[in-house]
């Protein structure tokens, strides 16, 4: 049986935590215990299969959450290049447990619909906060739905770095939901924030800003993608245990905002330098419902391998 994972959220509460037999502590859990003056070796052990937090058993991938592997092509690929990718992906016909989603530049959405049918869903890389109106250059949810889009990435760190605020991200999440798209909400910390021990605070704040006040029943339509900003495009990732820690934290925050049922049904993905080499280790993590993939999703062969690993 897999050894239970104990994350920072499990040991942060009041009272002395009791660890399940054979538990593996994540690095952040060890940090929290150290700050509380508790030595992990001296804590009581219980034969329970997994610690139960407000978010439910931490080691379980919630069965109700969908599995997704999402390609974010960013500002790459013309229509011709996108069609060549779709052809190659079709030839490879990857099999896996996850639903593939391809988010090309807006300009390739129309052309990609037919060749991706049965292979992948379509998503957009952004969506307007407005339903329609005098907003030059904005593409609204209803325009995207008309083209067959089911998803829209919202709050990607590259857009946040270009000035997108939490308030705008919140408005876009709502516009996407209103218009019939499932938002893929990106959250994640910078290198300095991680070094300063602020990862969980940053992620909580971003989630709260985007999700607070939504009907709990609607929340699972939002896919959360944890993308540490320092890992994007750098060929480096957090360790699998560090990722598991933040994914569990995300689920805990969603639980506090919308309840356990919503948290259990919400897909939480990892993104940031996912490749065909590390996909199995990252996507097999407890609580990981898939991946948001940049660079490696540009090559059909690599994307197919990631799908197979999911
Ligand atoms: P990379 O996979 O290239 O690191 O990009 C991740 C990303 O930003 C996906 O949205």
mmCIF file of C-alpha atoms and ligand atoms in Angstrom:
data_model
loop_
_atom_site.group_PDB
_atom_site.id
_atom_site.type_symbol
_atom_site.label_atom_id
_atom_site.label_comp_id
_atom_site.label_asym_id
_atom_site.label_seq_id
_atom_site.Cartn_x
_atom_site.Cartn_y
_atom_site.Cartn_z
ATOM 1 C CA UNK A 1 0.000 0.000 0.000
ATOM 2 C CA UNK A 2 1.253 3.521 -0.762
ATOM 3 C CA UNK A 3 2.656 5.322 2.262
ATOM 4 C CA UNK A 4 0.432 8.203 3.427
ATOM 5 C CA UNK A 5 1.653 11.701 2.675
ATOM 6 C CA UNK A 6 1.531 14.367 5.387
ATOM 7 C CA UNK A 7 1.487 17.914 4.073
ATOM 8 C CA UNK A 8 1.941 21.299 5.736
ATOM 9 C CA UNK A 9 -1.795 21.819 6.083
ATOM 10 C CA UNK A 10 -2.095 18.587 8.083
ATOM 11 C CA UNK A 11 0.308 19.708 10.783
ATOM 12 C CA UNK A 12 -0.565 23.414 10.918
ATOM 13 C CA UNK A 13 -3.693 23.115 13.068
ATOM 14 C CA UNK A 14 -3.917 23.463 16.833
ATOM 15 C CA UNK A 15 -2.741 20.625 19.071
ATOM 16 C CA UNK A 16 0.030 18.142 18.553
ATOM 17 C CA UNK A 17 -0.485 16.257 15.290
ATOM 18 C CA UNK A 18 -0.643 12.464 15.260
ATOM 19 C CA UNK A 19 1.063 10.984 12.196
ATOM 20 C CA UNK A 20 -0.144 7.850 10.423
ATOM 21 C CA UNK A 21 2.271 4.882 10.576
ATOM 22 C CA UNK A 22 4.842 5.019 7.782
ATOM 23 C CA UNK A 23 3.915 8.588 6.845
ATOM 24 C CA UNK A 24 6.121 10.592 4.497
ATOM 25 C CA UNK A 25 6.390 14.246 5.528
ATOM 26 C CA UNK A 26 6.666 16.833 2.771
ATOM 27 C CA UNK A 27 9.390 19.502 3.109
ATOM 28 C CA UNK A 28 6.825 22.170 3.997
ATOM 29 C CA UNK A 29 5.291 19.930 6.660
ATOM 30 C CA UNK A 30 8.758 19.565 8.226
ATOM 31 C CA UNK A 31 9.200 23.366 8.118
ATOM 32 C CA UNK A 32 5.862 23.929 9.848
ATOM 33 C CA UNK A 33 6.745 21.398 12.575
ATOM 34 C CA UNK A 34 10.170 23.008 13.071
ATOM 35 C CA UNK A 35 8.573 26.445 13.444
ATOM 36 C CA UNK A 36 6.146 24.948 16.000
ATOM 37 C CA UNK A 37 9.083 23.468 17.914
ATOM 38 C CA UNK A 38 7.936 19.887 17.225
ATOM 39 C CA UNK A 39 10.303 17.086 16.195
ATOM 40 C CA UNK A 40 8.670 14.748 13.643
ATOM 41 C CA UNK A 41 10.472 11.724 15.136
ATOM 42 C CA UNK A 42 8.849 12.347 18.532
ATOM 43 C CA UNK A 43 5.265 12.743 17.360
ATOM 44 C CA UNK A 44 2.763 10.013 18.168
ATOM 45 C CA UNK A 45 1.920 7.546 15.393
ATOM 46 C CA UNK A 46 -1.490 6.088 14.692
ATOM 47 C CA UNK A 47 -2.343 3.142 12.458
ATOM 48 C CA UNK A 48 -4.866 5.228 10.475
ATOM 49 C CA UNK A 49 -4.400 4.846 6.693
ATOM 50 C CA UNK A 50 -4.195 8.593 6.093
ATOM 51 C CA UNK A 51 -4.555 11.798 8.088
ATOM 52 C CA UNK A 52 -7.945 13.394 7.613
ATOM 53 C CA UNK A 53 -7.985 17.172 7.346
ATOM 54 C CA UNK A 54 -10.806 19.553 6.649
ATOM 55 C CA UNK A 55 -10.037 18.739 3.003
ATOM 56 C CA UNK A 56 -10.546 14.986 3.468
ATOM 57 C CA UNK A 57 -7.903 12.272 3.255
ATOM 58 C CA UNK A 58 -4.830 14.032 1.883
ATOM 59 C CA UNK A 59 -3.410 11.123 -0.057
ATOM 60 C CA UNK A 60 -6.477 10.493 -2.177
ATOM 61 C CA UNK A 61 -6.858 11.721 -5.737
ATOM 62 C CA UNK A 62 -10.516 12.584 -5.650
ATOM 63 C CA UNK A 63 -12.334 10.177 -7.921
ATOM 64 C CA UNK A 64 -14.828 12.818 -8.995
ATOM 65 C CA UNK A 65 -12.204 15.243 -10.313
ATOM 66 C CA UNK A 66 -11.553 14.952 -14.036
ATOM 67 C CA UNK A 67 -8.041 14.298 -15.357
ATOM 68 C CA UNK A 68 -6.731 16.751 -17.923
ATOM 69 C CA UNK A 69 -3.507 17.299 -19.833
ATOM 70 C CA UNK A 70 -3.603 20.800 -21.273
ATOM 71 C CA UNK A 71 -1.332 22.132 -24.017
ATOM 72 C CA UNK A 72 -0.668 25.858 -23.758
ATOM 73 C CA UNK A 73 0.949 26.827 -27.031
ATOM 74 C CA UNK A 74 1.419 30.463 -25.953
ATOM 75 C CA UNK A 75 2.422 32.627 -28.925
ATOM 76 C CA UNK A 76 3.666 29.714 -31.057
ATOM 77 C CA UNK A 77 2.283 27.944 -34.148
ATOM 78 C CA UNK A 78 0.625 29.325 -37.240
ATOM 79 C CA UNK A 79 -2.484 27.629 -38.617
ATOM 80 C CA UNK A 80 -0.340 25.454 -40.914
ATOM 81 C CA UNK A 81 1.874 24.391 -38.004
ATOM 82 C CA UNK A 82 -1.162 23.697 -35.817
ATOM 83 C CA UNK A 83 -2.671 21.452 -38.524
ATOM 84 C CA UNK A 84 0.599 19.533 -38.858
ATOM 85 C CA UNK A 85 0.561 18.946 -35.081
ATOM 86 C CA UNK A 86 -3.030 17.675 -35.187
ATOM 87 C CA UNK A 87 -2.144 15.282 -38.020
ATOM 88 C CA UNK A 88 0.798 13.846 -36.114
ATOM 89 C CA UNK A 89 -1.156 13.557 -32.859
ATOM 90 C CA UNK A 90 -3.896 11.682 -34.746
ATOM 91 C CA UNK A 91 -1.318 9.263 -36.176
ATOM 92 C CA UNK A 92 0.064 8.584 -32.713
ATOM 93 C CA UNK A 93 -3.457 8.192 -31.233
ATOM 94 C CA UNK A 94 -2.210 8.400 -27.623
ATOM 95 C CA UNK A 95 -4.146 6.515 -24.984
ATOM 96 C CA UNK A 96 -4.307 7.518 -21.360
ATOM 97 C CA UNK A 97 -6.648 8.275 -18.523
ATOM 98 C CA UNK A 98 -6.639 12.026 -19.114
ATOM 99 C CA UNK A 99 -8.642 14.221 -21.460
ATOM 100 C CA UNK A 100 -6.332 16.177 -23.772
ATOM 101 C CA UNK A 101 -7.005 19.893 -24.216
ATOM 102 C CA UNK A 102 -5.187 22.069 -26.765
ATOM 103 C CA UNK A 103 -5.040 25.839 -26.293
ATOM 104 C CA UNK A 104 -3.595 27.336 -29.495
ATOM 105 C CA UNK A 105 -3.365 31.022 -30.375
ATOM 106 C CA UNK A 106 -6.861 32.405 -31.086
ATOM 107 C CA UNK A 107 -6.064 32.433 -34.806
ATOM 108 C CA UNK A 108 -5.788 28.620 -34.998
ATOM 109 C CA UNK A 109 -8.979 27.770 -33.099
ATOM 110 C CA UNK A 110 -11.272 27.537 -36.130
ATOM 111 C CA UNK A 111 -8.938 25.355 -38.159
ATOM 112 C CA UNK A 112 -8.100 22.995 -35.278
ATOM 113 C CA UNK A 113 -11.695 22.080 -34.408
ATOM 114 C CA UNK A 114 -12.268 19.360 -37.055
ATOM 115 C CA UNK A 115 -8.858 17.599 -36.961
ATOM 116 C CA UNK A 116 -8.827 17.448 -33.153
ATOM 117 C CA UNK A 117 -12.326 15.991 -32.876
ATOM 118 C CA UNK A 118 -12.169 12.838 -30.782
ATOM 119 C CA UNK A 119 -8.514 13.544 -29.917
ATOM 120 C CA UNK A 120 -8.590 16.691 -27.801
ATOM 121 C CA UNK A 121 -10.883 19.429 -26.554
ATOM 122 C CA UNK A 122 -10.218 23.013 -27.578
ATOM 123 C CA UNK A 123 -9.319 25.767 -25.134
ATOM 124 C CA UNK A 124 -8.386 29.440 -25.392
ATOM 125 C CA UNK A 125 -5.375 31.027 -23.701
ATOM 126 C CA UNK A 126 -7.381 33.926 -22.326
ATOM 127 C CA UNK A 127 -10.908 35.304 -22.279
ATOM 128 C CA UNK A 128 -12.345 38.791 -21.942
ATOM 129 C CA UNK A 129 -13.901 39.871 -18.654
ATOM 130 C CA UNK A 130 -16.721 41.376 -20.750
ATOM 131 C CA UNK A 131 -19.537 39.470 -22.418
ATOM 132 C CA UNK A 132 -19.450 41.884 -25.382
ATOM 133 C CA UNK A 133 -19.145 45.602 -26.001
ATOM 134 C CA UNK A 134 -16.739 48.303 -27.140
ATOM 135 C CA UNK A 135 -13.540 46.521 -26.040
ATOM 136 C CA UNK A 136 -11.131 46.551 -28.956
ATOM 137 C CA UNK A 137 -9.067 43.399 -29.271
ATOM 138 C CA UNK A 138 -10.938 41.474 -26.570
ATOM 139 C CA UNK A 139 -12.278 37.993 -27.332
ATOM 140 C CA UNK A 140 -15.351 37.110 -25.286
ATOM 141 C CA UNK A 141 -16.520 33.726 -24.008
ATOM 142 C CA UNK A 142 -19.403 33.616 -26.482
ATOM 143 C CA UNK A 143 -16.999 34.022 -29.412
ATOM 144 C CA UNK A 144 -14.933 31.109 -28.118
ATOM 145 C CA UNK A 145 -17.885 28.841 -27.383
ATOM 146 C CA UNK A 146 -19.096 29.424 -30.943
ATOM 147 C CA UNK A 147 -15.783 27.955 -32.170
ATOM 148 C CA UNK A 148 -16.150 24.840 -30.026
ATOM 149 C CA UNK A 149 -13.975 25.906 -27.089
ATOM 150 C CA UNK A 150 -14.740 24.283 -23.752
ATOM 151 C CA UNK A 151 -11.942 25.845 -21.675
ATOM 152 C CA UNK A 152 -10.094 29.134 -21.236
ATOM 153 C CA UNK A 153 -6.838 29.645 -19.363
ATOM 154 C CA UNK A 154 -7.220 32.540 -16.921
ATOM 155 C CA UNK A 155 -4.575 34.349 -14.873
ATOM 156 C CA UNK A 156 -1.523 32.741 -16.464
ATOM 157 C CA UNK A 157 1.587 34.133 -14.798
ATOM 158 C CA UNK A 158 2.780 35.571 -18.118
ATOM 159 C CA UNK A 159 -0.398 37.670 -18.201
ATOM 160 C CA UNK A 160 -0.143 38.534 -14.499
ATOM 161 C CA UNK A 161 3.440 39.692 -15.183
ATOM 162 C CA UNK A 162 2.045 41.902 -17.955
ATOM 163 C CA UNK A 163 -0.229 43.650 -15.444
ATOM 164 C CA UNK A 164 -3.264 41.405 -14.974
ATOM 165 C CA UNK A 165 -4.517 41.910 -11.413
ATOM 166 C CA UNK A 166 -6.334 39.538 -9.068
ATOM 167 C CA UNK A 167 -9.480 41.629 -9.645
ATOM 168 C CA UNK A 168 -9.257 41.160 -13.414
ATOM 169 C CA UNK A 169 -8.584 37.423 -13.009
ATOM 170 C CA UNK A 170 -11.682 37.194 -10.809
ATOM 171 C CA UNK A 171 -13.781 39.004 -13.425
ATOM 172 C CA UNK A 172 -12.468 36.708 -16.178
ATOM 173 C CA UNK A 173 -13.272 33.555 -14.170
ATOM 174 C CA UNK A 174 -16.832 34.800 -13.826
ATOM 175 C CA UNK A 175 -17.112 35.817 -17.473
ATOM 176 C CA UNK A 176 -15.865 32.395 -18.573
ATOM 177 C CA UNK A 177 -18.364 30.564 -16.340
ATOM 178 C CA UNK A 178 -21.215 32.839 -17.405
ATOM 179 C CA UNK A 179 -20.403 32.326 -21.056
ATOM 180 C CA UNK A 180 -20.171 28.521 -20.899
ATOM 181 C CA UNK A 181 -16.390 27.979 -20.618
ATOM 182 C CA UNK A 182 -14.580 26.141 -17.843
ATOM 183 C CA UNK A 183 -11.750 28.378 -16.638
ATOM 184 C CA UNK A 184 -8.282 26.924 -16.073
ATOM 185 C CA UNK A 185 -7.174 29.205 -13.248
ATOM 186 C CA UNK A 186 -3.390 29.541 -12.858
ATOM 187 C CA UNK A 187 -1.839 30.242 -9.461
ATOM 188 C CA UNK A 188 1.761 30.142 -8.298
ATOM 189 C CA UNK A 189 4.585 31.873 -6.523
ATOM 190 C CA UNK A 190 7.775 33.614 -7.679
ATOM 191 C CA UNK A 191 11.228 32.398 -6.717
ATOM 192 C CA UNK A 192 11.572 35.115 -4.065
ATOM 193 C CA UNK A 193 8.179 34.279 -2.594
ATOM 194 C CA UNK A 194 9.175 30.618 -2.341
ATOM 195 C CA UNK A 195 12.529 31.489 -0.775
ATOM 196 C CA UNK A 196 10.691 33.669 1.739
ATOM 197 C CA UNK A 197 8.417 30.764 2.735
ATOM 198 C CA UNK A 198 5.378 32.527 1.252
ATOM 199 C CA UNK A 199 4.237 29.935 -1.299
ATOM 200 C CA UNK A 200 1.111 28.924 0.571
ATOM 201 C CA UNK A 201 0.077 32.479 1.407
ATOM 202 C CA UNK A 202 0.481 33.596 -2.214
ATOM 203 C CA UNK A 203 -1.449 30.623 -3.565
ATOM 204 C CA UNK A 204 -4.228 31.069 -0.960
ATOM 205 C CA UNK A 205 -4.567 34.761 -1.782
ATOM 206 C CA UNK A 206 -4.789 34.106 -5.528
ATOM 207 C CA UNK A 207 -7.373 31.358 -5.032
ATOM 208 C CA UNK A 208 -9.454 33.424 -2.640
ATOM 209 C CA UNK A 209 -9.403 36.438 -4.956
ATOM 210 C CA UNK A 210 -10.602 34.333 -7.884
ATOM 211 C CA UNK A 211 -13.072 31.959 -6.251
ATOM 212 C CA UNK A 212 -14.555 33.567 -3.141
ATOM 213 C CA UNK A 213 -18.308 34.024 -3.444
ATOM 214 C CA UNK A 214 -18.850 31.477 -6.227
ATOM 215 C CA UNK A 215 -21.673 28.992 -5.682
ATOM 216 C CA UNK A 216 -20.048 25.799 -4.334
ATOM 217 C CA UNK A 217 -21.802 23.772 -7.042
ATOM 218 C CA UNK A 218 -20.083 25.859 -9.729
ATOM 219 C CA UNK A 219 -16.575 25.678 -8.273
ATOM 220 C CA UNK A 220 -15.658 22.248 -9.777
ATOM 221 C CA UNK A 221 -16.088 23.755 -13.240
ATOM 222 C CA UNK A 222 -12.924 25.696 -12.423
ATOM 223 C CA UNK A 223 -9.726 23.740 -13.074
ATOM 224 C CA UNK A 224 -6.891 24.992 -10.860
ATOM 225 C CA UNK A 225 -3.370 24.834 -12.297
ATOM 226 C CA UNK A 226 -0.540 25.253 -9.814
ATOM 227 C CA UNK A 227 2.301 26.765 -11.827
ATOM 228 C CA UNK A 228 5.289 27.964 -9.786
ATOM 229 C CA UNK A 229 6.432 30.975 -11.789
ATOM 230 C CA UNK A 230 10.102 30.142 -11.361
ATOM 231 C CA UNK A 231 9.619 26.704 -12.941
ATOM 232 C CA UNK A 232 7.954 27.912 -16.151
ATOM 233 C CA UNK A 233 10.124 27.432 -19.218
ATOM 234 C CA UNK A 234 13.214 26.840 -17.083
ATOM 235 C CA UNK A 235 13.589 23.072 -17.270
ATOM 236 C CA UNK A 236 13.374 22.874 -13.480
ATOM 237 C CA UNK A 237 10.497 21.734 -11.280
ATOM 238 C CA UNK A 238 9.872 21.525 -7.552
ATOM 239 C CA UNK A 239 10.429 18.026 -6.175
ATOM 240 C CA UNK A 240 7.371 15.758 -6.410
ATOM 241 C CA UNK A 241 6.851 16.057 -2.633
ATOM 242 C CA UNK A 242 6.964 19.858 -2.842
ATOM 243 C CA UNK A 243 4.371 19.754 -5.623
ATOM 244 C CA UNK A 244 2.166 17.378 -3.608
ATOM 245 C CA UNK A 245 2.341 19.793 -0.694
ATOM 246 C CA UNK A 246 1.014 22.716 -2.698
ATOM 247 C CA UNK A 247 -1.637 20.622 -4.471
ATOM 248 C CA UNK A 248 -2.951 19.516 -1.066
ATOM 249 C CA UNK A 249 -2.875 23.121 0.074
ATOM 250 C CA UNK A 250 -4.903 24.187 -2.983
ATOM 251 C CA UNK A 251 -7.501 21.556 -2.177
ATOM 252 C CA UNK A 252 -7.601 22.712 1.446
ATOM 253 C CA UNK A 253 -8.220 26.307 0.384
ATOM 254 C CA UNK A 254 -10.976 25.267 -2.042
ATOM 255 C CA UNK A 255 -12.497 23.253 0.802
ATOM 256 C CA UNK A 256 -12.509 26.305 3.087
ATOM 257 C CA UNK A 257 -14.027 28.466 0.327
ATOM 258 C CA UNK A 258 -16.607 26.066 -1.087
ATOM 259 C CA UNK A 259 -16.762 22.917 1.054
ATOM 260 C CA UNK A 260 -15.420 19.390 0.892
ATOM 261 C CA UNK A 261 -17.638 18.180 -1.957
ATOM 262 C CA UNK A 262 -16.498 21.017 -4.231
ATOM 263 C CA UNK A 263 -12.855 20.525 -3.224
ATOM 264 C CA UNK A 264 -13.043 16.804 -3.965
ATOM 265 C CA UNK A 265 -14.520 17.381 -7.403
ATOM 266 C CA UNK A 266 -12.131 20.156 -8.461
ATOM 267 C CA UNK A 267 -9.289 19.131 -10.753
ATOM 268 C CA UNK A 268 -5.934 20.489 -9.574
ATOM 269 C CA UNK A 269 -3.149 20.329 -12.173
ATOM 270 C CA UNK A 270 0.576 20.926 -12.013
ATOM 271 C CA UNK A 271 2.351 23.106 -14.610
ATOM 272 C CA UNK A 272 5.935 24.305 -15.076
ATOM 273 C CA UNK A 273 8.561 22.429 -17.136
ATOM 274 C CA UNK A 274 6.460 19.288 -17.460
ATOM 275 C CA UNK A 275 8.076 17.031 -20.071
ATOM 276 C CA UNK A 276 7.807 13.485 -21.333
ATOM 277 C CA UNK A 277 10.653 12.655 -18.910
ATOM 278 C CA UNK A 278 9.111 13.872 -15.652
ATOM 279 C CA UNK A 279 5.406 13.445 -16.480
ATOM 280 C CA UNK A 280 4.979 10.035 -14.850
ATOM 281 C CA UNK A 281 6.504 11.192 -11.537
ATOM 282 C CA UNK A 282 4.504 14.425 -11.419
ATOM 283 C CA UNK A 283 1.186 13.150 -12.743
ATOM 284 C CA UNK A 284 1.252 10.127 -10.454
ATOM 285 C CA UNK A 285 1.322 12.329 -7.360
ATOM 286 C CA UNK A 286 -1.526 12.080 -4.881
ATOM 287 C CA UNK A 287 -4.035 14.804 -5.607
ATOM 288 C CA UNK A 288 -2.583 15.604 -9.061
ATOM 289 C CA UNK A 289 -5.319 15.539 -11.694
ATOM 290 C CA UNK A 290 -3.062 16.278 -14.671
ATOM 291 C CA UNK A 291 -0.763 18.874 -16.163
ATOM 292 C CA UNK A 292 -0.637 22.233 -17.903
ATOM 293 C CA UNK A 293 2.183 21.948 -20.414
ATOM 294 C CA UNK A 294 3.994 24.707 -22.321
ATOM 295 C CA UNK A 295 7.153 23.942 -24.284
ATOM 296 C CA UNK A 296 6.777 20.158 -24.415
ATOM 297 C CA UNK A 297 3.246 20.473 -25.804
ATOM 298 C CA UNK A 298 4.567 22.011 -29.012
ATOM 299 C CA UNK A 299 5.865 18.633 -30.194
ATOM 300 C CA UNK A 300 3.147 16.058 -30.904
ATOM 301 C CA UNK A 301 5.475 13.198 -29.933
ATOM 302 C CA UNK A 302 6.254 14.679 -26.499
ATOM 303 C CA UNK A 303 2.635 15.678 -25.877
ATOM 304 C CA UNK A 304 1.480 12.163 -26.791
ATOM 305 C CA UNK A 305 3.979 10.660 -24.349
ATOM 306 C CA UNK A 306 2.756 12.965 -21.557
ATOM 307 C CA UNK A 307 -0.813 11.902 -22.305
ATOM 308 C CA UNK A 308 0.203 8.254 -22.105
ATOM 309 C CA UNK A 309 1.855 8.906 -18.730
ATOM 310 C CA UNK A 310 -1.229 10.623 -17.358
HETATM 311 P P1 LIG B 1 6.568 25.179 -19.682
HETATM 312 O O1 LIG B 1 5.963 23.808 -19.707
HETATM 313 O O2 LIG B 1 7.238 25.550 -20.974
HETATM 314 O O3 LIG B 1 7.436 25.367 -18.481
HETATM 315 O O4 LIG B 1 5.358 26.214 -19.532
HETATM 316 C C1 LIG B 1 4.446 26.017 -18.532
HETATM 317 C C2 LIG B 1 3.319 26.935 -18.739
HETATM 318 O O5 LIG B 1 3.461 28.136 -18.608
HETATM 319 C C3 LIG B 1 2.037 26.342 -19.143
HETATM 320 O O6 LIG B 1 1.003 27.257 -18.987
#
